[in-house]
GROMACS .gro file of C-alpha atoms in nm:
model
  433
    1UNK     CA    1   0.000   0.000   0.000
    2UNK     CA    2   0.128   0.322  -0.087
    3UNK     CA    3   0.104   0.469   0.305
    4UNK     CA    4   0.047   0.230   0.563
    5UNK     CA    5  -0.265   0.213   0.736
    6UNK     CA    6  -0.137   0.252   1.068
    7UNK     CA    7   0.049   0.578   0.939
    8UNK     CA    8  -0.283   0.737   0.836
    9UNK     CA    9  -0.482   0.641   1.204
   10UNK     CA   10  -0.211   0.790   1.389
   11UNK     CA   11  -0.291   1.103   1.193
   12UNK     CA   12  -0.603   1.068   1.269
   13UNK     CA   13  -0.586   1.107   1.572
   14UNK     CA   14  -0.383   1.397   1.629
   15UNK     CA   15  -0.640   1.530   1.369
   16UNK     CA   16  -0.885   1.469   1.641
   17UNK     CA   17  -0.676   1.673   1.924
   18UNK     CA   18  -0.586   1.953   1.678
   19UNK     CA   19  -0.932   2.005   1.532
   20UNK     CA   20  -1.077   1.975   1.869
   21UNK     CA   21  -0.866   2.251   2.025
   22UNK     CA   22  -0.932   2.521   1.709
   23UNK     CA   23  -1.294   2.438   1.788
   24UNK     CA   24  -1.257   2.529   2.139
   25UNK     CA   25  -1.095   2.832   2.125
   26UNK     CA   26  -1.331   2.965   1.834
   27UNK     CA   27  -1.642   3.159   1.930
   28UNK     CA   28  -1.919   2.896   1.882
   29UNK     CA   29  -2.283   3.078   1.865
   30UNK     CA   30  -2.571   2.867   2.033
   31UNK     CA   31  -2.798   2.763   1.752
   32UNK     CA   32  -3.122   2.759   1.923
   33UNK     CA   33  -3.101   3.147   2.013
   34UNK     CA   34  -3.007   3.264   1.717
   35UNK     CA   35  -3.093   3.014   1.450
   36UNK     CA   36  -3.391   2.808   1.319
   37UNK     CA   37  -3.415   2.485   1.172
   38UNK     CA   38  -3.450   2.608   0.782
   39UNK     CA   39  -3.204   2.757   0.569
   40UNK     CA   40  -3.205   3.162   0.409
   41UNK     CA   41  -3.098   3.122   0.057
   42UNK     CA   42  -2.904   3.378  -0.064
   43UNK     CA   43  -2.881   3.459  -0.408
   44UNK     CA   44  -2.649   3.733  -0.603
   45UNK     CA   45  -2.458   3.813  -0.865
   46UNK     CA   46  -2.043   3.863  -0.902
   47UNK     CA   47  -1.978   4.122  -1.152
   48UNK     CA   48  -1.607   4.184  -1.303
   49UNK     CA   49  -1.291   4.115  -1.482
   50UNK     CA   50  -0.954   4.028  -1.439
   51UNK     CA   51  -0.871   4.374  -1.237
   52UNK     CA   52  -1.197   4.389  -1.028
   53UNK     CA   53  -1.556   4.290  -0.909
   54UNK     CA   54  -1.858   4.364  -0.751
   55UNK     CA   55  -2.140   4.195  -0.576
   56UNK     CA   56  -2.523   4.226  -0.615
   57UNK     CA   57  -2.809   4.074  -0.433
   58UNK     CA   58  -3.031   3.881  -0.631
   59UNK     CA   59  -3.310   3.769  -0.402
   60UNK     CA   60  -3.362   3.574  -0.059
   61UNK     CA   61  -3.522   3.246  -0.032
   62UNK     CA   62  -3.650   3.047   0.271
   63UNK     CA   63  -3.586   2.701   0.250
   64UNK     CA   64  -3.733   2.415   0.476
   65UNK     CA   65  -3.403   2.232   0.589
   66UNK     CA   66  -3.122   2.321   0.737
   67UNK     CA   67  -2.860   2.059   0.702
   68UNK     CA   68  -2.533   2.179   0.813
   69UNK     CA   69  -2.396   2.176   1.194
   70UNK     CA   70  -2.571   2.310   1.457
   71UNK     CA   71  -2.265   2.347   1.718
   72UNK     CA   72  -1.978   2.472   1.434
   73UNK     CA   73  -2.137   2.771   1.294
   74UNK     CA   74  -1.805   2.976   1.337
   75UNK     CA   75  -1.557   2.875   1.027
   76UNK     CA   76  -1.186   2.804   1.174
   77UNK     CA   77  -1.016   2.720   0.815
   78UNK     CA   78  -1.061   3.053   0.668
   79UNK     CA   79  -1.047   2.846   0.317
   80UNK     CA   80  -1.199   2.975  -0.027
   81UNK     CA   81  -1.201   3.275  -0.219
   82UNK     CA   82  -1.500   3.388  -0.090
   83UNK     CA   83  -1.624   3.463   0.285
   84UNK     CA   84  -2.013   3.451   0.429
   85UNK     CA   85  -2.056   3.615   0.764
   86UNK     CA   86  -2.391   3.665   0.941
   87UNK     CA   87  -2.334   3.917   1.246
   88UNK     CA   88  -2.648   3.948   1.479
   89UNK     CA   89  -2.783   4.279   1.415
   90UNK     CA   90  -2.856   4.411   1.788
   91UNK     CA   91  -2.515   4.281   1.926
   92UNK     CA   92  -2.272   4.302   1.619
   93UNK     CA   93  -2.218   3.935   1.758
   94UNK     CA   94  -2.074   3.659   1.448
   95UNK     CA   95  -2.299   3.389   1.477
   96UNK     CA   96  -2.205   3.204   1.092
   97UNK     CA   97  -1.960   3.184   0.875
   98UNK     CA   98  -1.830   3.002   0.567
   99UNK     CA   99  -1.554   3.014   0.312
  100UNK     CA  100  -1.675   2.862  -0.057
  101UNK     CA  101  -1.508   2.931  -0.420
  102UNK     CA  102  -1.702   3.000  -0.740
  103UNK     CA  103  -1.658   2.965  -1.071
  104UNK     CA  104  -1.652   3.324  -1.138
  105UNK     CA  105  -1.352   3.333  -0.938
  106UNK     CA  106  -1.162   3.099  -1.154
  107UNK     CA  107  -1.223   3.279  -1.472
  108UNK     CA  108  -1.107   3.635  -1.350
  109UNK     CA  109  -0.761   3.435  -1.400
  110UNK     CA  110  -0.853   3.342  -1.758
  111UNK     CA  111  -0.729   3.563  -2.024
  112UNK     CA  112  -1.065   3.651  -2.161
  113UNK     CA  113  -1.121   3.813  -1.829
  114UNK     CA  114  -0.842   4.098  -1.967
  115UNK     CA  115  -1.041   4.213  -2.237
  116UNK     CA  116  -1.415   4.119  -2.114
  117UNK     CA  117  -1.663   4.167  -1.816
  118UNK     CA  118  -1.907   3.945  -1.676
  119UNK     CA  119  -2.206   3.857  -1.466
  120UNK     CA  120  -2.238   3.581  -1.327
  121UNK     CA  121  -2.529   3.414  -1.096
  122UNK     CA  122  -2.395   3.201  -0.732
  123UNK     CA  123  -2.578   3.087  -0.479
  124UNK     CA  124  -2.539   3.029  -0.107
  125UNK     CA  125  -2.719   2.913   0.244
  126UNK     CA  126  -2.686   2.983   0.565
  127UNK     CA  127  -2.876   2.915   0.892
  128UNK     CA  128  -3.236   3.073   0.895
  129UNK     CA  129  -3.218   3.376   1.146
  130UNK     CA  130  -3.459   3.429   1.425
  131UNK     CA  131  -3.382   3.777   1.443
  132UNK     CA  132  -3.242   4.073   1.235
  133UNK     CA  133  -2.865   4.005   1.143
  134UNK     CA  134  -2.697   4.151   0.901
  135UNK     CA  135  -2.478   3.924   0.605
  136UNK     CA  136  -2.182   4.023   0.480
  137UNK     CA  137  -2.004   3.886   0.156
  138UNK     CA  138  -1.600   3.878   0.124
  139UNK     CA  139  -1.347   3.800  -0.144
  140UNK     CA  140  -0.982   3.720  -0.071
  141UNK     CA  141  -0.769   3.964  -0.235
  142UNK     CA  142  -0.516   3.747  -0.418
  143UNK     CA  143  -0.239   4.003  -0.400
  144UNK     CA  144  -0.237   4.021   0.017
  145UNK     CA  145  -0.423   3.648   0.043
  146UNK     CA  146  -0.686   3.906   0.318
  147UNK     CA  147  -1.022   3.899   0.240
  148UNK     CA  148  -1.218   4.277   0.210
  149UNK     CA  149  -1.576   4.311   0.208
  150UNK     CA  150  -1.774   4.304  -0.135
  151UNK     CA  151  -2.132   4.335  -0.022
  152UNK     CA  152  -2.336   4.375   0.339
  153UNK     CA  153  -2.714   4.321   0.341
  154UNK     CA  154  -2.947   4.409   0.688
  155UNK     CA  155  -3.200   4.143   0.653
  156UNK     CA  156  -3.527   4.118   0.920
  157UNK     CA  157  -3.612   3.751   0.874
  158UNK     CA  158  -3.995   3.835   0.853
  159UNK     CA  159  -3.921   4.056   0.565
  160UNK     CA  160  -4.198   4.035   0.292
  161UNK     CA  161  -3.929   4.024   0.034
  162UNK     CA  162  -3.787   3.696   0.127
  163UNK     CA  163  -3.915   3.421  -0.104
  164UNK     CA  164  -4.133   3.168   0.066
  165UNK     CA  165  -4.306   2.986  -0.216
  166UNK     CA  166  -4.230   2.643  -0.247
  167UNK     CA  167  -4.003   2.460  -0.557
  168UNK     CA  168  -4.068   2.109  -0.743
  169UNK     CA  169  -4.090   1.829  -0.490
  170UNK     CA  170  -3.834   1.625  -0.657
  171UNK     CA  171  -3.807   1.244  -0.571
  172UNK     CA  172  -3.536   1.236  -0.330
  173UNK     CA  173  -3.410   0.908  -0.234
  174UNK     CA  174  -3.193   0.779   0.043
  175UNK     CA  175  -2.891   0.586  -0.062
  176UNK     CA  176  -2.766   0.568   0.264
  177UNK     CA  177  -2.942   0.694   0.620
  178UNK     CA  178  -2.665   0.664   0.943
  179UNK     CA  179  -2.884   0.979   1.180
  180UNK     CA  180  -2.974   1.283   1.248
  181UNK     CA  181  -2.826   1.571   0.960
  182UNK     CA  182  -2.693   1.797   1.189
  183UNK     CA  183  -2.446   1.593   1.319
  184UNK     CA  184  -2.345   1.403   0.938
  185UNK     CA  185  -2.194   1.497   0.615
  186UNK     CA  186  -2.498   1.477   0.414
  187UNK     CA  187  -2.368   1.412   0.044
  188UNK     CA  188  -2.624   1.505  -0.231
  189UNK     CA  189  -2.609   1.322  -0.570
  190UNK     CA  190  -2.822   1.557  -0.862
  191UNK     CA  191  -2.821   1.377  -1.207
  192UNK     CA  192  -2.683   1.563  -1.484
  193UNK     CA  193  -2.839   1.515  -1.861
  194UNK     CA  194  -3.047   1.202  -1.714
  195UNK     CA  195  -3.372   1.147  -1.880
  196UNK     CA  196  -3.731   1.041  -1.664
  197UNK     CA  197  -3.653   0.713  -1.825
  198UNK     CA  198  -3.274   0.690  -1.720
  199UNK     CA  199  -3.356   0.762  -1.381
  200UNK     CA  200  -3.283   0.398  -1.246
  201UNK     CA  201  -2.961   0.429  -1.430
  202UNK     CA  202  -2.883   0.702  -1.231
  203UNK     CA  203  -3.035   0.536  -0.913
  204UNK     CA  204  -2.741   0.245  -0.955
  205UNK     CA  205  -2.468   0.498  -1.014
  206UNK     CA  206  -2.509   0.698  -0.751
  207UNK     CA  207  -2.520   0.425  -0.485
  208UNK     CA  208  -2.217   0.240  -0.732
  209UNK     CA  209  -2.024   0.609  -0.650
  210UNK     CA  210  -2.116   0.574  -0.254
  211UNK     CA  211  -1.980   0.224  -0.262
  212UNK     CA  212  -1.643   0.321  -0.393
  213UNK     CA  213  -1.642   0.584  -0.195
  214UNK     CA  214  -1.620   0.399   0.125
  215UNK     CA  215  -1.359   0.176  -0.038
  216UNK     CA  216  -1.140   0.483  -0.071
  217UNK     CA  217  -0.903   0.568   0.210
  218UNK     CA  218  -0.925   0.749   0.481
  219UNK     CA  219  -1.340   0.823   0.348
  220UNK     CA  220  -1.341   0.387   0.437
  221UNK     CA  221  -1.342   0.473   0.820
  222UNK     CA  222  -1.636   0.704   0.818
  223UNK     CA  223  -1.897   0.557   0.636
  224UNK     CA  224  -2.093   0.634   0.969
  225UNK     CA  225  -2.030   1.024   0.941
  226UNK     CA  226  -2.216   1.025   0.602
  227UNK     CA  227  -2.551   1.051   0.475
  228UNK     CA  228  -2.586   1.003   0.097
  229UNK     CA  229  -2.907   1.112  -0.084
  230UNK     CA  230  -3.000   1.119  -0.463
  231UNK     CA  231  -3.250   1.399  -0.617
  232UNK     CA  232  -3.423   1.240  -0.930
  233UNK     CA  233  -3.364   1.547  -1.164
  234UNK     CA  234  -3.485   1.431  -1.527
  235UNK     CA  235  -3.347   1.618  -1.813
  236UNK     CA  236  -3.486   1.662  -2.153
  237UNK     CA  237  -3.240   1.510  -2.330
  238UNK     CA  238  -2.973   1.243  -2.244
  239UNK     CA  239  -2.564   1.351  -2.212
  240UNK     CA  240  -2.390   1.693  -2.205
  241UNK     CA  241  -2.285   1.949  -2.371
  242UNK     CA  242  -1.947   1.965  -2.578
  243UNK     CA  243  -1.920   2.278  -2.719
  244UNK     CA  244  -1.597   2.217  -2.894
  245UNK     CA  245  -1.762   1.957  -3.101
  246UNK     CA  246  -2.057   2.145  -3.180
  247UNK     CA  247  -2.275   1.959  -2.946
  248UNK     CA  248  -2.571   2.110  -2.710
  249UNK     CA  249  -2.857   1.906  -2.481
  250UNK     CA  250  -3.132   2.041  -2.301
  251UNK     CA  251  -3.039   1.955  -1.933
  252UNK     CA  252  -3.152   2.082  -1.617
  253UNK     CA  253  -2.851   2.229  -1.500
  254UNK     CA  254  -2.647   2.338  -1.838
  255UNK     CA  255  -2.352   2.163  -1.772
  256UNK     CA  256  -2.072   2.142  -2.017
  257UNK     CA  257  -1.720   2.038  -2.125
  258UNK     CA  258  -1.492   2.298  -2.285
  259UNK     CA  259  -1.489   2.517  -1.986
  260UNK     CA  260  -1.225   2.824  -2.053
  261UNK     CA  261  -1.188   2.619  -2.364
  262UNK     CA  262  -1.004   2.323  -2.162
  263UNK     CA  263  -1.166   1.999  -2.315
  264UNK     CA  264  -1.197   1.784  -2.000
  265UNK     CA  265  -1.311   2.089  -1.805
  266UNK     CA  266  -1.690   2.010  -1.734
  267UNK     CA  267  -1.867   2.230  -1.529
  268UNK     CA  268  -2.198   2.473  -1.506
  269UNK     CA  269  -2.232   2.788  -1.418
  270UNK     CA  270  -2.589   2.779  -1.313
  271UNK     CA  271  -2.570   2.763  -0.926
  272UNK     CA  272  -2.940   2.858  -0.923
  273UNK     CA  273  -3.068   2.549  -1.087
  274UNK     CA  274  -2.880   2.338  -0.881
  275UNK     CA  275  -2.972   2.523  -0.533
  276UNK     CA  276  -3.341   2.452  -0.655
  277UNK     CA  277  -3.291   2.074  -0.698
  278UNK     CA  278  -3.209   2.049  -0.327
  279UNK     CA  279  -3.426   2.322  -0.169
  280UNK     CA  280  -3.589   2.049   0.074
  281UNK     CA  281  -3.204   1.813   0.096
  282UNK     CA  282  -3.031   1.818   0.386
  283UNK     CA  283  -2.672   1.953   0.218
  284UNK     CA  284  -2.294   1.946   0.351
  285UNK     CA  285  -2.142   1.855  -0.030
  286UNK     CA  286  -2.311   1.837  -0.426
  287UNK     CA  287  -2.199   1.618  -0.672
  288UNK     CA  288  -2.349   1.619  -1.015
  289UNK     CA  289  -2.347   1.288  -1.181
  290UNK     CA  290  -2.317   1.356  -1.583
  291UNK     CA  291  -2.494   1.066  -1.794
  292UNK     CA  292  -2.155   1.067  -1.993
  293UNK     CA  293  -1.852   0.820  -2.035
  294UNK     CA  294  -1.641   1.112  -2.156
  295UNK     CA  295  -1.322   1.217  -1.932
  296UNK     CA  296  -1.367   1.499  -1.701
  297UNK     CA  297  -1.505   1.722  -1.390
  298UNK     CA  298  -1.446   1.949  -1.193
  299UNK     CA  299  -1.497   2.116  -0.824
  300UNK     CA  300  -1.498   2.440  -0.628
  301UNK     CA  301  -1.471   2.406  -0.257
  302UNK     CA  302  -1.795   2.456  -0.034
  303UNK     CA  303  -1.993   2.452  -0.379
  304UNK     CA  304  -2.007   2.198  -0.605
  305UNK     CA  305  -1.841   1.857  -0.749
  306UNK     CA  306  -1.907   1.735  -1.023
  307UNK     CA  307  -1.798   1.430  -1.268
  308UNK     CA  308  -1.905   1.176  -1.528
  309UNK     CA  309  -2.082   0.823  -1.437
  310UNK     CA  310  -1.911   0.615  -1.687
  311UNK     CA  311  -1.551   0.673  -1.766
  312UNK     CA  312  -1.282   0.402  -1.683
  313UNK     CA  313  -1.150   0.638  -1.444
  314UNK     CA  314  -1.490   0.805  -1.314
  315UNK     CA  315  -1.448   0.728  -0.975
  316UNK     CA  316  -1.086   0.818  -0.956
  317UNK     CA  317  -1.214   1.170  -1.044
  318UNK     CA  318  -1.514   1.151  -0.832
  319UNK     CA  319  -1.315   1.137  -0.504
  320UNK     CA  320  -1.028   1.348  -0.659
  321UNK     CA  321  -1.371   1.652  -0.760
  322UNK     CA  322  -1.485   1.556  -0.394
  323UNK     CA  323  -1.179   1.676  -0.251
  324UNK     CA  324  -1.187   2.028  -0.396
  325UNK     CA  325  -1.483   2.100  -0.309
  326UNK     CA  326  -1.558   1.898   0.018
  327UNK     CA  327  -1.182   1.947   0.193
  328UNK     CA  328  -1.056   2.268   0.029
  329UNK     CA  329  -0.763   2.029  -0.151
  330UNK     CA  330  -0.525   2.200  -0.440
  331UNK     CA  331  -0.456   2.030  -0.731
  332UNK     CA  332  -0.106   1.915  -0.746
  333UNK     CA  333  -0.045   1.863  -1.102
  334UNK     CA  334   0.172   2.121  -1.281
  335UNK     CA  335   0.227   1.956  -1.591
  336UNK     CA  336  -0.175   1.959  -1.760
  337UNK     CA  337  -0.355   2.226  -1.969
  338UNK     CA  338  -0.533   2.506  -1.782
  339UNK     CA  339  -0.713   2.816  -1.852
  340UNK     CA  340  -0.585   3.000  -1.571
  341UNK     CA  341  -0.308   3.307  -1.565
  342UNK     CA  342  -0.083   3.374  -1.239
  343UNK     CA  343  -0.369   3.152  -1.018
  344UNK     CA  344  -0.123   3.135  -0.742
  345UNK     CA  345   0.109   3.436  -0.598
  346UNK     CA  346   0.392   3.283  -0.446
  347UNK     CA  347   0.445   3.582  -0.309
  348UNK     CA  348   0.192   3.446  -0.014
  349UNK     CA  349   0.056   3.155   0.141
  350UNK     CA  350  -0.219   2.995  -0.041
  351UNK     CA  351  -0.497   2.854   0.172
  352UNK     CA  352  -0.553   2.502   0.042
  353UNK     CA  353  -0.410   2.234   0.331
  354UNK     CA  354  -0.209   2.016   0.059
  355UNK     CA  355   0.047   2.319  -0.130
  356UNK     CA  356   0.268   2.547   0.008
  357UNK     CA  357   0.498   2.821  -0.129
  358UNK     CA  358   0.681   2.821   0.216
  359UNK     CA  359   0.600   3.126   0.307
  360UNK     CA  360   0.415   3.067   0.612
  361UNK     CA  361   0.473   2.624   0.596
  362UNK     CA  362   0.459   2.626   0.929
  363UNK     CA  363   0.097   2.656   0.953
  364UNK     CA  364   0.070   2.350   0.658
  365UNK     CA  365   0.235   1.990   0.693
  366UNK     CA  366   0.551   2.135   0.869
  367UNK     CA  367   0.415   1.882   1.200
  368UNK     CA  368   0.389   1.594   0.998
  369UNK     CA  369   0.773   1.585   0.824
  370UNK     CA  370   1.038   1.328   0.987
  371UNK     CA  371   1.336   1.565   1.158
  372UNK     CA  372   1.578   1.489   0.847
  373UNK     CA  373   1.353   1.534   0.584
  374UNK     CA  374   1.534   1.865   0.376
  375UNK     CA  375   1.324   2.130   0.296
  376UNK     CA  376   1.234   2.192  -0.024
  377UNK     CA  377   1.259   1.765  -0.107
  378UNK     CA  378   1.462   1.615  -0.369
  379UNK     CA  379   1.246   1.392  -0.582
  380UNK     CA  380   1.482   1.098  -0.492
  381UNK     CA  381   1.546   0.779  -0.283
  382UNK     CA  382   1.504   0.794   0.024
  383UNK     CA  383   1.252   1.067   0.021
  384UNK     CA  384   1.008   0.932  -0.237
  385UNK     CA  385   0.783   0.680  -0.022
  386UNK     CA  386   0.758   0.995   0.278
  387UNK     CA  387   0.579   1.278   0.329
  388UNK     CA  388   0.825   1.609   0.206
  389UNK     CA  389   0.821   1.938   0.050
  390UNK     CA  390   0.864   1.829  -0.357
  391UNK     CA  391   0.838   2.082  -0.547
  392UNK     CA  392   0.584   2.145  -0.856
  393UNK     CA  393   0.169   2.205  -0.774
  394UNK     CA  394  -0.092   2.463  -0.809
  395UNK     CA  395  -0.051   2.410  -1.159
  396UNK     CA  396   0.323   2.555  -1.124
  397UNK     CA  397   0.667   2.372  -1.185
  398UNK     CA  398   0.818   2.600  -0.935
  399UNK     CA  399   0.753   2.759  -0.652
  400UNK     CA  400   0.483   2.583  -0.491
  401UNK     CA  401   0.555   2.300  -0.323
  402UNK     CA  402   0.319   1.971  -0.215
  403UNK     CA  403   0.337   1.685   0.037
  404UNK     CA  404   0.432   1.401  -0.137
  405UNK     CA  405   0.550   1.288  -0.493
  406UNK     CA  406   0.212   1.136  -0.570
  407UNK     CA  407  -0.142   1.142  -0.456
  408UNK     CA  408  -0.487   1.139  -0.531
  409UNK     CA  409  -0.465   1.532  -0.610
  410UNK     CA  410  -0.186   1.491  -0.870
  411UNK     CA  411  -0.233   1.164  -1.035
  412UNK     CA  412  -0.493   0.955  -0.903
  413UNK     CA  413  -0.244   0.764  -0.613
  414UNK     CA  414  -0.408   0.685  -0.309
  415UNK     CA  415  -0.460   1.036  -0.085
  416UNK     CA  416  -0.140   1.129   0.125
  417UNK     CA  417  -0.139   1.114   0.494
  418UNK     CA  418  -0.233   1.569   0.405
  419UNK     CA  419  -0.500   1.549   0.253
  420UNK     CA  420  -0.631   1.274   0.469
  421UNK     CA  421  -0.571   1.483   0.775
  422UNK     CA  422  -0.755   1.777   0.585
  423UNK     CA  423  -1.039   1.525   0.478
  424UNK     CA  424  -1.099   1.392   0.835
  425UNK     CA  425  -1.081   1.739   0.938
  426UNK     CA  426  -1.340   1.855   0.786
  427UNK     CA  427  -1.568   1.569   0.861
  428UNK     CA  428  -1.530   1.608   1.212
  429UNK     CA  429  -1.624   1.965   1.206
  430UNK     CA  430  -1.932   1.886   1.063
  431UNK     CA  431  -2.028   1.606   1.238
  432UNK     CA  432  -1.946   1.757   1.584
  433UNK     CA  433  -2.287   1.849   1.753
   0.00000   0.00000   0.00000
């Protein structure tokens, strides 16, 4: 095996200690004062190019579930590119917040983004206030790596302008039921370019993707953290759009390949439609299973995954998509063809728990490196089969650094002892009640 078991549970449990003792010190708000049992959907628009943006509020939406945690409402990663803060409006009290990336945010680095400006629809939801708070929007500057304030709303939770009326009742079926949501990971499978008929197709692929799931290290020693659900979405027309090769479907969430013009890039920009197929879901994670046996996906942290059901390799990229957007994890590759421009600045930090530029590596894998391991690594014997600082990631041959030579973020290895500490991180802060 390419780490040994026992190597991963002893990370696990000083991932255990460490996330239990940023959880204590973080101000945790009490749910039950401040919070129902429903979520407030917020929906706006990011506006921009390459050299700046703005945000706009869209509309408000109650919601009848609330499906996150109920103890963790204070973020302690600080990861994404975007912040959501909800401060209670008579105290100035934080009682929520979450980091998530967007799509939008990726192609500000593309170069279309120097000579063009956009709109672009997202979608978020937070805990459904009892009382008047007010939300705040952030984006992380990617000069500084600080994130400054792009929008601030003052909402009164019995506001008349809040959207109560209720959305398709889609058939949502349990593919796996282990308790209460507050205190899982409730993983929601949406079909992607699925007809009515093809809905038992998708039926046996999403509880085929749970299955591997569970087979994948360290996700194989949680299966009782997770609840996995499946909203029967029919499209109009079977498979995806490939725009490179002329080809366009009616689907219920306008997916595509081709995204930036990168072939295996499949993703959608319209958050709304996928916010209304699981308006009633408990919701930690998405993942949008394509009807498709073409190569590709792709996934934005604290927003969506997304990946095709029958490629050779499908579930390789399912759990690779997962980690993006369910752990905050970097990609590691450097040598593949990307859209972006200058996406890192290894001038700073960059948040994700798997890369490093060394800047501040101390708050990364520093803890986790054997006393004579050199920083940076040599790709060499005896360093190659333990955790170091090898240079190449982010997309970039130099300059930013990752844990190991390979791993599920690179290449499709098996997930480094890193990203598994950053995986069962994150599942134990939402599964902490």
């Amino acid at each position: 095996m390419y780490f040994q078991r026992i190597y991963l549970q002893r990370f696990w449990a000083m991932t255990v200690l460490s996330c239990l003792c940023a959880l204590s010190v973080s101000a945790q708000a009490d749910f039950d004062i401040y919070f129902e049992s429903k979520s407030l959907r917020f929906d706006f628009a990011l506006s921009g190019n390459a050299l700046s943006q703005s945000a706009a509020l869209q509309s408000l939406r109650e919601e009848p579930v609330w499906g996150g945690p109920v103890k963790n409402l204070i973020d302690p990663f600080e990861y994404g590119g975007y912040y959501v803060k909800v401060f209670d409006r008579e105290t100035d009290k934080l009682i929520y917040s979450r980091g998530f990336n967007t799509l939008f945010e990726e192609w500000r680095t593309t170069g279309q983004a120097k000579t063009e400006t956009q709109s672009w629809t997202n979608s978020i939801s937070v805990p459904y206030p009892k009382k008047a708070v007010t939300l705040e929007l952030l984006a992380r500057d990617r000069t500084s790596n600080l994130f400054a304030p792009l929008l601030k709303l003052d909402v009164d939770p019995q506001s008349i302008y809040i959207d109560r009326s209720p959305l398709k009742n889609q058939t949502v079926e349990k593919v796996q039921y282990k308790g209460d949501p507050a205190g899982k990971v409730d993983l929601v499978f949406v079909p992607e370019g699925y007809t009515a008929s093809e809905m038992e197709k998708f039926s046996r692929d999403a509880a085929r993707f749970a299955r591997a799931l569970f087979e994948t290290p360290p996700y194989d020693t949680q299966q009782d953290a997770f609840n996995i659900w499946a909203v029967h979405l029919p499209s109009e027309e079977s498979g995806v759009d490939i725009s490179g090769d002329g080809v366009f479907k009616n689907t219920a969430l306008n997916a595509g390949f081709y995204t930036f013009g990168i072939e295996r890039y499949l993703t959608t920009p319209d958050m709304k439609s996928i916010r209304d197929a699981v308006w009633n879901v408990p919701c930690d994670a998405i993942f949008l299973l394509v009807n498709s046996a073409i190569y590709g996906g792709g996934g934005m942290y604290n927003f969506y995954a997304i990946g095709t059901a029958d490629n050779p390799r499908t579930i390789r990229v399912f759990v690779h998509e997962l980690g993006h957007s369910f752990a905050g994890l970097a990609d590691e590759y450097f040598q593949s063809e990307v859209a972006y421009n200058d996406f890192y600045n290894p001038e700073v930090e960059p948040w994700e728990p798997n890369i490093t530029t060394l800047v501040d590596f101390a708050a990364k894998w520093q803890d986790m490196l054997a006393p004579d391991t050199p920083v940076p690594t040599p790709p060499e014997t005896p360093y190659l089969d333990r955790i170091g600082v090898f240079e190449g990631g982010g997309y970039l041959p130099k300059g930013i650094y990752r844990p190991v030579d390979h791993c599920t973020m690179r290449d499709m290895a098996p997930f480094c002892p890193v990203c598994s500490r950053a995986i069962l991180q994150m599942i134990d802060f939402i599964t902490d009640k």
